[in-house]
Coordinates of C-alpha atoms in Angstrom, one line a residue:
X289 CA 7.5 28.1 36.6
X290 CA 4.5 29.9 35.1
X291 CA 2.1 31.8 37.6
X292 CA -1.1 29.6 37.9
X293 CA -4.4 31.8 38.0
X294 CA -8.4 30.7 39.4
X295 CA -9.3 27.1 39.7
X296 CA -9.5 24.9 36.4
X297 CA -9.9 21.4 36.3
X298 CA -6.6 21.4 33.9
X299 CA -3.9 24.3 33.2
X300 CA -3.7 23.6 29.9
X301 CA -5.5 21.0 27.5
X302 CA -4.0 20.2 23.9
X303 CA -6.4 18.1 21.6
X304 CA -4.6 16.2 19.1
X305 CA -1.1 14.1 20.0
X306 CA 0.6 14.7 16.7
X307 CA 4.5 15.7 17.1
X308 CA 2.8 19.3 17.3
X309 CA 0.2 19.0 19.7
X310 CA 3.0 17.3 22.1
X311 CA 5.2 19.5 21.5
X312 CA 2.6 21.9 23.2
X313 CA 2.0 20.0 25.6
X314 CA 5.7 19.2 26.5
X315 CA 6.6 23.0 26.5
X316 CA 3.5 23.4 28.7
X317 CA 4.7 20.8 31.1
X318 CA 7.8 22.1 31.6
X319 CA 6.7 24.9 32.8
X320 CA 4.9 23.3 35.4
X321 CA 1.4 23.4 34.3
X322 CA -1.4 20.4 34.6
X323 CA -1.7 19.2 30.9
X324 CA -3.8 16.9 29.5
X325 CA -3.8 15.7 25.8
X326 CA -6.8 14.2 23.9
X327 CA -6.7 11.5 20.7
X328 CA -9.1 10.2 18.8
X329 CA -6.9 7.8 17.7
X330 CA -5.4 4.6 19.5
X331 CA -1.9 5.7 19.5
X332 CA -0.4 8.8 19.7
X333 CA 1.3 10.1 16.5
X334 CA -0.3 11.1 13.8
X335 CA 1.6 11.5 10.8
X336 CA 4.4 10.0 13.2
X337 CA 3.3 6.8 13.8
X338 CA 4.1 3.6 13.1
X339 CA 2.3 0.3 12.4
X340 CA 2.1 -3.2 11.3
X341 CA 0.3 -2.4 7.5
X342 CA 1.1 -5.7 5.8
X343 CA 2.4 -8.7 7.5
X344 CA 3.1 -9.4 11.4
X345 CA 6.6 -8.1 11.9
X346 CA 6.7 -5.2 9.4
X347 CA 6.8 -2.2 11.0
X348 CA 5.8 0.7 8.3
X349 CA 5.4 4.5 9.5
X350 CA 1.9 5.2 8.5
X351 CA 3.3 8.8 7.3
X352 CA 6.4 10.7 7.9
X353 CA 9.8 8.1 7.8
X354 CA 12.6 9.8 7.2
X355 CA 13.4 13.1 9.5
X356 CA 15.7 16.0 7.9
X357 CA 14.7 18.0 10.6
X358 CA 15.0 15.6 13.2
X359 CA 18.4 17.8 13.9
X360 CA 17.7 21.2 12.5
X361 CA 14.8 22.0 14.2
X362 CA 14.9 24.3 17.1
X363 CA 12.5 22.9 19.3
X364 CA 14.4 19.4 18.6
X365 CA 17.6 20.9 19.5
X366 CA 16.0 22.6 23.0
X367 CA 14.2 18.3 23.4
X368 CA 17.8 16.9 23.2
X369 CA 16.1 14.5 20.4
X370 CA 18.9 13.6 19.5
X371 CA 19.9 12.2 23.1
X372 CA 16.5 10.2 23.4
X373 CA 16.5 8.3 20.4
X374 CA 18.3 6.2 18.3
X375 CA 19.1 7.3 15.0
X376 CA 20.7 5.9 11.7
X377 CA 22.0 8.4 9.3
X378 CA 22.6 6.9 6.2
X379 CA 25.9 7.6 4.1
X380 CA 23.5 8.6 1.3
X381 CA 20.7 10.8 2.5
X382 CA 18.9 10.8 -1.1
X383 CA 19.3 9.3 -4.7
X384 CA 17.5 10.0 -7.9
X385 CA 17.6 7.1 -10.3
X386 CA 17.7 8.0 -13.9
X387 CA 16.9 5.6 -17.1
X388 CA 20.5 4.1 -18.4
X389 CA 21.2 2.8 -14.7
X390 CA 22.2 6.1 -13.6
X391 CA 21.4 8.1 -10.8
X392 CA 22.5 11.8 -9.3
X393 CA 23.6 10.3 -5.2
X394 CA 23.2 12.9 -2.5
X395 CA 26.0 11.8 -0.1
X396 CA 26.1 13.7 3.5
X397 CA 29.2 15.2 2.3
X398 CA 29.0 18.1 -0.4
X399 CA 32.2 17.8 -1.8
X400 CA 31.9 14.0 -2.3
X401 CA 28.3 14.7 -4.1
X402 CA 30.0 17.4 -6.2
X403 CA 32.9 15.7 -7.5
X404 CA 30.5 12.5 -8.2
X405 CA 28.3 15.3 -10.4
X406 CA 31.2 15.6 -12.6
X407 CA 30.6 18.8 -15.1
X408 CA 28.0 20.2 -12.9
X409 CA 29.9 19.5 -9.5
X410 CA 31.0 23.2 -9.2
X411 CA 28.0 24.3 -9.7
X412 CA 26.1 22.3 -7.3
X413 CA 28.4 23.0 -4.6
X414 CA 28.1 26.8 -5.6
X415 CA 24.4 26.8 -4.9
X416 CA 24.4 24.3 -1.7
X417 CA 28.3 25.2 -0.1
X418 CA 27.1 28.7 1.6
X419 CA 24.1 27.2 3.1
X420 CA 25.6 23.9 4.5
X421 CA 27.8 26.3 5.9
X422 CA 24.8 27.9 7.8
X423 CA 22.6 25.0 7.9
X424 CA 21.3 25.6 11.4
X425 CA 20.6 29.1 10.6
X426 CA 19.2 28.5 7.4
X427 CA 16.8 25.9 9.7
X428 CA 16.5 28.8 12.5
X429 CA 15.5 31.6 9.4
X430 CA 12.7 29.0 7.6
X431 CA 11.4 27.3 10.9
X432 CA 10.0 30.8 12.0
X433 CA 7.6 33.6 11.2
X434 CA 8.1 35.1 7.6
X435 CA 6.7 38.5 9.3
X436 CA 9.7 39.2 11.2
X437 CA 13.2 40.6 10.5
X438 CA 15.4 37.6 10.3
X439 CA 18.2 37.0 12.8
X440 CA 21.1 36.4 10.2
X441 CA 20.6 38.7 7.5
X442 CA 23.3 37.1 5.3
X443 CA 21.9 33.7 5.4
X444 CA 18.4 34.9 4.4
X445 CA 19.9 37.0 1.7
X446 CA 21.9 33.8 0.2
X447 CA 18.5 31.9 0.7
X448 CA 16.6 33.8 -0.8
X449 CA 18.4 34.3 -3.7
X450 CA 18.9 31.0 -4.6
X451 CA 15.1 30.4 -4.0
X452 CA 14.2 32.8 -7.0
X453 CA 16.9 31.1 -9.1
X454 CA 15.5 27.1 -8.5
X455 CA 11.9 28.7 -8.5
X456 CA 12.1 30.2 -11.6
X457 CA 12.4 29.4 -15.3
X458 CA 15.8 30.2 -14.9
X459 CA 16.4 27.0 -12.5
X460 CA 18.4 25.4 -15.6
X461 CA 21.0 27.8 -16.0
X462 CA 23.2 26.4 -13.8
X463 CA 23.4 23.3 -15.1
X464 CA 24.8 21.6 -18.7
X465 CA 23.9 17.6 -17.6
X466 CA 20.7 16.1 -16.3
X467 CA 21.4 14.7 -12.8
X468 CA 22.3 17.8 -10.5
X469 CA 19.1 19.6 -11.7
X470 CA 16.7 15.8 -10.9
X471 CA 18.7 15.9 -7.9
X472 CA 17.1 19.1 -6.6
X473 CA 13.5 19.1 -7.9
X474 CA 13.3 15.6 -6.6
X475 CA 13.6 17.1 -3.1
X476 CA 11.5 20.4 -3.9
X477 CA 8.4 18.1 -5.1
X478 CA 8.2 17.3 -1.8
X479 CA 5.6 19.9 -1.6
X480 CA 3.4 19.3 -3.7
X481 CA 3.1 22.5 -5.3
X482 CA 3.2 23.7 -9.3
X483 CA 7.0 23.4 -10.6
X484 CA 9.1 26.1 -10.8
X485 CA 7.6 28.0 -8.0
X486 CA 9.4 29.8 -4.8
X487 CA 7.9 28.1 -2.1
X488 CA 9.2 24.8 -4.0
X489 CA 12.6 26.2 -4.3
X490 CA 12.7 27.2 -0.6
X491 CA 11.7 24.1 0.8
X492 CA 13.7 21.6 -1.3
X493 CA 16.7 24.1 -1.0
X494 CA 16.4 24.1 2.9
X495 CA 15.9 20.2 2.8
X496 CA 19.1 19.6 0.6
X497 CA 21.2 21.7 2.8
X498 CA 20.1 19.2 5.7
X499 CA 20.8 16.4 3.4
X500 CA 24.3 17.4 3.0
X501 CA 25.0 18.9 6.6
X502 CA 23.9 16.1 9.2
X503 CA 22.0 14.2 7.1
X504 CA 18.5 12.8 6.5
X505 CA 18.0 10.5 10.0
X506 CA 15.8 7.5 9.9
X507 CA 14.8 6.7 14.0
X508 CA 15.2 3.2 14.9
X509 CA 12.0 1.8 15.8
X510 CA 10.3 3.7 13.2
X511 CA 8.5 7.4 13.4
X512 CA 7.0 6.3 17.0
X513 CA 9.9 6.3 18.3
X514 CA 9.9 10.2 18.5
X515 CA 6.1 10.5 19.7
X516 CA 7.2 7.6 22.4
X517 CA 9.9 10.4 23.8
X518 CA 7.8 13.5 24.0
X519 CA 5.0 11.5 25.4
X520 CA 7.4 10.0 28.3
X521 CA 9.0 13.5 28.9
X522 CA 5.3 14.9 29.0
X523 CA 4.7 12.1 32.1
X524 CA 7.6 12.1 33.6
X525 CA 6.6 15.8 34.3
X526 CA 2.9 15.4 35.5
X527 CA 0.8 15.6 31.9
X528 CA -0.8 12.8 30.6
X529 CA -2.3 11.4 27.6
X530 CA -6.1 10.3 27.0
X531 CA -6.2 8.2 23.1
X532 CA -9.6 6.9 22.1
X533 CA -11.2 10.3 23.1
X534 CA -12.3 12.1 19.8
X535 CA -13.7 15.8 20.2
X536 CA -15.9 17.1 18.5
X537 CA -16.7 20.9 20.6
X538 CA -14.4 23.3 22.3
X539 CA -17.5 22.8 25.1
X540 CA -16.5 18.7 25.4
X541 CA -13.3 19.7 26.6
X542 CA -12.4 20.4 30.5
X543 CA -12.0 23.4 32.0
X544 CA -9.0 25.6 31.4
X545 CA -6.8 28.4 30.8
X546 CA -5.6 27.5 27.7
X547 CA -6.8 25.3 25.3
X548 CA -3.9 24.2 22.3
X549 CA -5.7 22.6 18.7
X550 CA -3.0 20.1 16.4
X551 CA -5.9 21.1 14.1
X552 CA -6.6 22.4 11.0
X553 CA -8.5 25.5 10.3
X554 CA -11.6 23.7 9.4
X555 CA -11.6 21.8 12.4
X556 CA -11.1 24.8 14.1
X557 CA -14.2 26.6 12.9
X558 CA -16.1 23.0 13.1
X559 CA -15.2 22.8 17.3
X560 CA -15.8 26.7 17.9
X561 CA -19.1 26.9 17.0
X562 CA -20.8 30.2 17.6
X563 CA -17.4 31.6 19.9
X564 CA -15.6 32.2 16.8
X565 CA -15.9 36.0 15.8
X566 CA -17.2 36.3 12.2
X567 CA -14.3 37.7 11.0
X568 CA -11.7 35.6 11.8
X569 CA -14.2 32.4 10.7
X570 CA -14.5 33.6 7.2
X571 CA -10.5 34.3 7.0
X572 CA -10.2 30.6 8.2
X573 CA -12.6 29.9 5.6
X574 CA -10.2 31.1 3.2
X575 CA -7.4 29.1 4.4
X576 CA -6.6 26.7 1.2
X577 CA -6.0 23.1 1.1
X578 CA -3.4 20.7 -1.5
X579 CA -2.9 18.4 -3.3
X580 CA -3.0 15.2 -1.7
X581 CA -0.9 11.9 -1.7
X582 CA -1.8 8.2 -2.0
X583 CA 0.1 6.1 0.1
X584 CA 1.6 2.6 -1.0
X585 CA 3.6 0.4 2.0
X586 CA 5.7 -2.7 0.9
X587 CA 6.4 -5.8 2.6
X588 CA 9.7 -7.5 1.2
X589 CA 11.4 -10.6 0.2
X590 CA 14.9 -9.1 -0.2
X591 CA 16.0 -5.4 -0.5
X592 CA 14.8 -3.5 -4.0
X593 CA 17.3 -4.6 -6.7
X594 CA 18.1 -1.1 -7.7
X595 CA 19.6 -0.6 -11.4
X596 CA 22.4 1.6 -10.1
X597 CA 23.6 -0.1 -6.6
X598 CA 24.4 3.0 -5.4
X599 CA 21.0 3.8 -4.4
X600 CA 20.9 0.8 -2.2
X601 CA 22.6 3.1 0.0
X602 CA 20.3 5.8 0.0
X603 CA 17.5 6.6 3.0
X604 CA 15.0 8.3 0.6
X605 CA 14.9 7.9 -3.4
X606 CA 12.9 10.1 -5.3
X607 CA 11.9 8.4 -8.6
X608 CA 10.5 10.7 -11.4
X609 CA 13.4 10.7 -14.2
X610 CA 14.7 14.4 -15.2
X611 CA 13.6 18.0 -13.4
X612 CA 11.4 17.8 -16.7
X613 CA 9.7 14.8 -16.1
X614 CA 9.3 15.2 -12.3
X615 CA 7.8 19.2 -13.2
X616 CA 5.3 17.6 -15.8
X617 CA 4.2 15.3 -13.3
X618 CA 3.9 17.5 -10.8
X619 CA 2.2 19.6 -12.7
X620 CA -0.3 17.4 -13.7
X621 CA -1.5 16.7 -10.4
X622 CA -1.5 20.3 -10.1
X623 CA -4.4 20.4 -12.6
X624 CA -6.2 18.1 -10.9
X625 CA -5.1 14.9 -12.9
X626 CA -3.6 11.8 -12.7
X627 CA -0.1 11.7 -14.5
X628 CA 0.8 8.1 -16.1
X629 CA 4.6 8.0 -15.0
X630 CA 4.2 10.0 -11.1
X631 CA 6.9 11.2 -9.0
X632 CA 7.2 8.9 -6.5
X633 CA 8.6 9.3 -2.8
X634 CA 10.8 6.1 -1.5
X635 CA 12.4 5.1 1.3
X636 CA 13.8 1.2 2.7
X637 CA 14.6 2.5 6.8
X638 CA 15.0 -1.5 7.1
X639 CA 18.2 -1.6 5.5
X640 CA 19.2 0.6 8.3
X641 CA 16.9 -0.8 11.1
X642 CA 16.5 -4.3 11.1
X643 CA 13.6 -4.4 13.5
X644 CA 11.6 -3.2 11.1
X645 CA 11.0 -6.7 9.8
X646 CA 11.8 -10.2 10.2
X647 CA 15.2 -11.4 9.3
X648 CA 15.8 -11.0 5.7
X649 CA 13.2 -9.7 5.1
X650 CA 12.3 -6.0 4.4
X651 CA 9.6 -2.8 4.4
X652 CA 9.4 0.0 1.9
X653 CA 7.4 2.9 2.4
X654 CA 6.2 5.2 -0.9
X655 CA 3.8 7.4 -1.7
X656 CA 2.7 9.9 -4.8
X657 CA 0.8 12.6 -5.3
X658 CA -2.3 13.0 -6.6
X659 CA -5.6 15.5 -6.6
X660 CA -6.9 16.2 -3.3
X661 CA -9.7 13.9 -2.3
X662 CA -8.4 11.4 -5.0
X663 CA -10.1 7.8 -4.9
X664 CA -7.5 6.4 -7.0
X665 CA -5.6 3.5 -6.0
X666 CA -2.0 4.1 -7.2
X667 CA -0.4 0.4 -6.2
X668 CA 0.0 -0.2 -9.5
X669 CA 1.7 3.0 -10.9
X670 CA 4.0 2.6 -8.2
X671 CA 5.2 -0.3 -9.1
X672 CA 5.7 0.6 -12.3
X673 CA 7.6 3.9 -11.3
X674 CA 9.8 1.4 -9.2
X675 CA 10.1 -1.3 -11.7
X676 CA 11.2 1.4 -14.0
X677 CA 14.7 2.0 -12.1
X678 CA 14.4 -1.5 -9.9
X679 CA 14.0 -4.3 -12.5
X680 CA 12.3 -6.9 -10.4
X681 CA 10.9 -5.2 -8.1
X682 CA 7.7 -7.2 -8.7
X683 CA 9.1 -10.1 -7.8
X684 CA 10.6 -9.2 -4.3
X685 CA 6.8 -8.3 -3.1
X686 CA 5.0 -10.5 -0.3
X687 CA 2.3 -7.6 0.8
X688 CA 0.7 -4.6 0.1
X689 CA -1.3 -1.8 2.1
X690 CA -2.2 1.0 -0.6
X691 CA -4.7 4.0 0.6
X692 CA -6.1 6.6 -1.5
X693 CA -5.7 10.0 -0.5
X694 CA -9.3 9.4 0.8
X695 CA -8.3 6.6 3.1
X696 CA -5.4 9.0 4.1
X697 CA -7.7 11.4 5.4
X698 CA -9.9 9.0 7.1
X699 CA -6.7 8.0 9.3
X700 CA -5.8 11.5 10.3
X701 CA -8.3 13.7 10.0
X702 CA -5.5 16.6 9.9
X703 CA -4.9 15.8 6.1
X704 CA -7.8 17.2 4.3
X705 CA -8.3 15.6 1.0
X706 CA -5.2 13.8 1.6
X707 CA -2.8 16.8 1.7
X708 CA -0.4 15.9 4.3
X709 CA 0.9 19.6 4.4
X710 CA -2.8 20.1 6.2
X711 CA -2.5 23.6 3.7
X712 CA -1.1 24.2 1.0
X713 CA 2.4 25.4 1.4
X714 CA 2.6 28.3 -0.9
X715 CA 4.9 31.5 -0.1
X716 CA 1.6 33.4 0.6
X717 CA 0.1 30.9 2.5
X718 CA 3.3 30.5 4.2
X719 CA 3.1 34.3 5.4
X720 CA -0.4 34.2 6.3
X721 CA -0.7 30.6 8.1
X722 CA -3.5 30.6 9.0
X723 CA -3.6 34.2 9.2
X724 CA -1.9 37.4 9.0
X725 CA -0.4 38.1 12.0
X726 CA 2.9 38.1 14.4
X727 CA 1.1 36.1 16.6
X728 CA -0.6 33.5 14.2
X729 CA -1.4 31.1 16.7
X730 CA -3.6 32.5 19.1
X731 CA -6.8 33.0 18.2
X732 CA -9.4 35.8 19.0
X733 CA -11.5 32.7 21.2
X734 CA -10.0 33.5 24.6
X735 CA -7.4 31.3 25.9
X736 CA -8.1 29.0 22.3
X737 CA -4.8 28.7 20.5
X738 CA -3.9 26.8 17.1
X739 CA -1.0 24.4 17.3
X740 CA -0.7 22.3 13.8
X741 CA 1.1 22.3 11.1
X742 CA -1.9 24.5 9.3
X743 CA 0.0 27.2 11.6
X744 CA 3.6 28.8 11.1
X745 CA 5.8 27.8 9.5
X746 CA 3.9 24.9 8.2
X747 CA 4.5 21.7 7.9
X748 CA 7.1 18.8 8.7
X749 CA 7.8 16.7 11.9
X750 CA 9.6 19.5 13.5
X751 CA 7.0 20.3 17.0
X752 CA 7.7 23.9 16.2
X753 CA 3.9 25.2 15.8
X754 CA 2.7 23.7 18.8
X755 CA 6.1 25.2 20.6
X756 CA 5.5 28.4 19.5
X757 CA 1.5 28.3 20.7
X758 CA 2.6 27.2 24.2
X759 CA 4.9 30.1 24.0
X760 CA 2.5 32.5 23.3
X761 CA -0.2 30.7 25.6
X762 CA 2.3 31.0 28.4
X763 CA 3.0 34.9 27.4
X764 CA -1.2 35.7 27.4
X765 CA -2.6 33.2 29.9
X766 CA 0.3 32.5 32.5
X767 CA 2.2 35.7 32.1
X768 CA 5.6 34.4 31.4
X769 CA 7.9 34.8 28.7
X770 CA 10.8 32.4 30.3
X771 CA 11.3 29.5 28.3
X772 CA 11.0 26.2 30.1
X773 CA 14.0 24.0 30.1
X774 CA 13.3 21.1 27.7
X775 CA 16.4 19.4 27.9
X776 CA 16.5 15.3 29.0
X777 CA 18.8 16.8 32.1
X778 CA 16.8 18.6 33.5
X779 CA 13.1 18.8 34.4
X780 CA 13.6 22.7 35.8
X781 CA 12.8 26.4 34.0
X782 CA 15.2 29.0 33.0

């Protein structure tokens, strides 16, 4: 247990109860501190939340759905996540329709993906096989600081050479047929970032190998499901949470030793005030948002009649056409326009979870991209995107939620402009997030420490920001570098 020091009203307070700022707050708990966690919102999430956006009875996440890291991620893996809920892993964690009624499928096993790619199967597997292989340490290497020597040498040598391969101009070379290359920039546009670039490559590289080592899991119940875990493990071990309790000063706040932000940099500087040093406020002020998306949730008549019924069977589909296409779109929002045929992000979780909807019936979350701060209301070019490689589509639609990138932001504050990432996610800014430091969570206000995703490594449903700020809050301000046990066994320290 971590030494407790003076009288505070609270141990430690986290404002914000994304998966990050519980995280914190979890970690903190553990290690038997008094916790308290603020929301402005009526439900804890965040970008993990789920709610009923069209019709009574569909369930839609409001933002993150599917969950590759669900099982890679460290502070996941210490949670037991995967003992506290209920996952489906689909057979096929992603598809990429193609015109003809063709589409590259992205089964959980390699080999069955390669041999479907035909000519381009050996090459696939050549970039992928090594790190499926090492998919946990491929997880363990990106899911920490950049600034450090990396644990497994080998896998960040093999990483990072296939990173300046995909990121490159090169990233065709591989390939002689269209599908395995739309395969993989379908995953790296995930980002949002100009196409080819490394921090493109690296993520969608790192999210592929998840695809085809445990899969891309889809929690039954919906993306609340994992906020509803962390927040009973953070009461079952004294914290609690306070929702409907916005802050808007570092003053508001009770009194104690540390103080953990699931905020971005911004909102940093905007609930500091006159404590933040000069220095580090204009290097915040440096800190550089992205591009942002505009969401577009689905209530269904029947599943999406997919051109290629393979893809029925997918979790996520990525619809775009060829790496070409999907780069040119891309690349348009990139330069701050509004491309006619968009990538588009898809996923059905209630073909795998019926309770997402009533019987027969179905949700379908999407979203695209587009310029940060975008008014533009995409329902439309969605559809079209999905009519495109769903012929009918149109016909299967009882309701529609659609929000602009500015409606996004007006929902979670942490997504500036719309960009979900809360930063862009580029290989600099991935290094210096928010800052460059070892430490790039705690900040130079005393006991004030930065746990979003706008902090190392960046962003995803993975909790690992916030648990690395309660680790280095319980190093400075509790003087303890034991980890707490996290595990659903146990409520103890080690």
């Amino acid at each position: 247990m971590a030494a407790r020091r003076g009288s505070t009203e609270f141990d430690a307070v986290v404002v914000g109860a994304g998966p990050n700022g519980l995280a914190a707050a979890v970690t903190l708990a553990r290690a038997g501190l008094r916790v308290r966690v603020f929301e402005a919102a009526d439900q804890a999430g965040g970008g993990a939340s789920t709610r009923e956006l069209t019709l009574p009875g569909f369930h839609h996440d409001v933002c993150s759905a599917v969950h590759p890291l669900a099982f890679e991620s460290r502070f996941f893996r210490e949670f037991g996540l995967r003992r506290r809920v209920e996952f489906a892993i689909p057979e096929v964690s992603f598809a990429h329709p193609l015109d003809g009624g063709r589409a590259g499928i992205a089964y959980r096993d390699l080999d069955r993906t390669a041999e479907a790619l035909g000519a381009d199967g050996r090459a696939y597997a050549g970039l992928l096989g090594p790190l499926v292989e090492r998919s946990t340490r491929v997880a363990d290497f990106t899911g920490s600081s950049l600034l450090r020597i990396p644990p497994d040498p080998v896998t960040a040598v093999a990483f990072g050479l296939r990173a300046l391969e995909q990121g490159t101009p090169v990233w065709n070379a591989r390939f002689r047929e269209d599908a395995a290359p739309a395969m993989l920039v379908g995953v790296a546009a995930h980002t949002i970032l100009h196409l080819p670039s490394l921090a493109a490559a690296g993520a969608g590289l790192a999210l592929t190998t998840y695809a085809h080592a445990g899969g891309w899991p889809i929690p039954i119940g919906g993306s609340q499901s994992i906020i509803d875990a962390l927040v009973d493990d953070l009461r079952a071990h004294g914290g609690d949470v306070v929702l409907e309790h916005p802050v808007t000063a570092l003053a508001e706040l009770p009194s104690a030793h540390a103080t953990l932000l699931d905020v971005t940099p911004r909102a940093l500087v905007r609930l500091a005030g006159d404590a933040m040093p000069d220095g580090y406020r204009r290097a915040l002020e440096r800190f550089r948002y992205g591009g942002g998306v505009a969401k577009v949730d689905f209530a269904l008549s029947e599943p999406v009649p997919w051109a290629d019924p393979d893809v029925r069977r997918a979790g996520t589909v990525h619809l775009g056409g060829t790496r070409a296409e999907v780069a040119d779109a891309e690349n348009e929002v990139d330069r701050g326009r509004l491309p006619d045929r968009p990538y588009v992000l898809v996923s059905q979780p209630s073909l795998f979870d019926p309770s997402r909807a009533p019987d027969g019936k179905h949700t379908l979350w999407t979203y695209t991209h587009v310029p940060a701060g975008s008014t533009a209301d995409r329902q439309e070019a969605v559809i079209r995107q999905i009519e495109r490689f769903a012929p009918g589509f149109r016909d299967t639609i009882l309701a529609v939620s659609s929000r602009t990138a500015v409606d996004v932001e007006r929902h979670n504050p942490n997504y500036p402009g719309g960009d979900i990432a809360a930063g862009a996610p580029t290989l600099w800014q991935m290094v210096r997030r928010p800052v460059l430091s070892t430490d790039p969570w705690r900040t130079p206000i005393p006991g004030v420490y930065l746990a979003s995703a706008s902090a190392v490594p960046g962003p995803g449903v993975h909790g690992l920001p916030g648990w690395y700020a309660a680790r280095s809050a319980l190093r400075h301000e509790f003087g303890t570098r034991a980890l707490p046990d996290l595990s659903p066994r146990t409520g103890g320290s080690s």
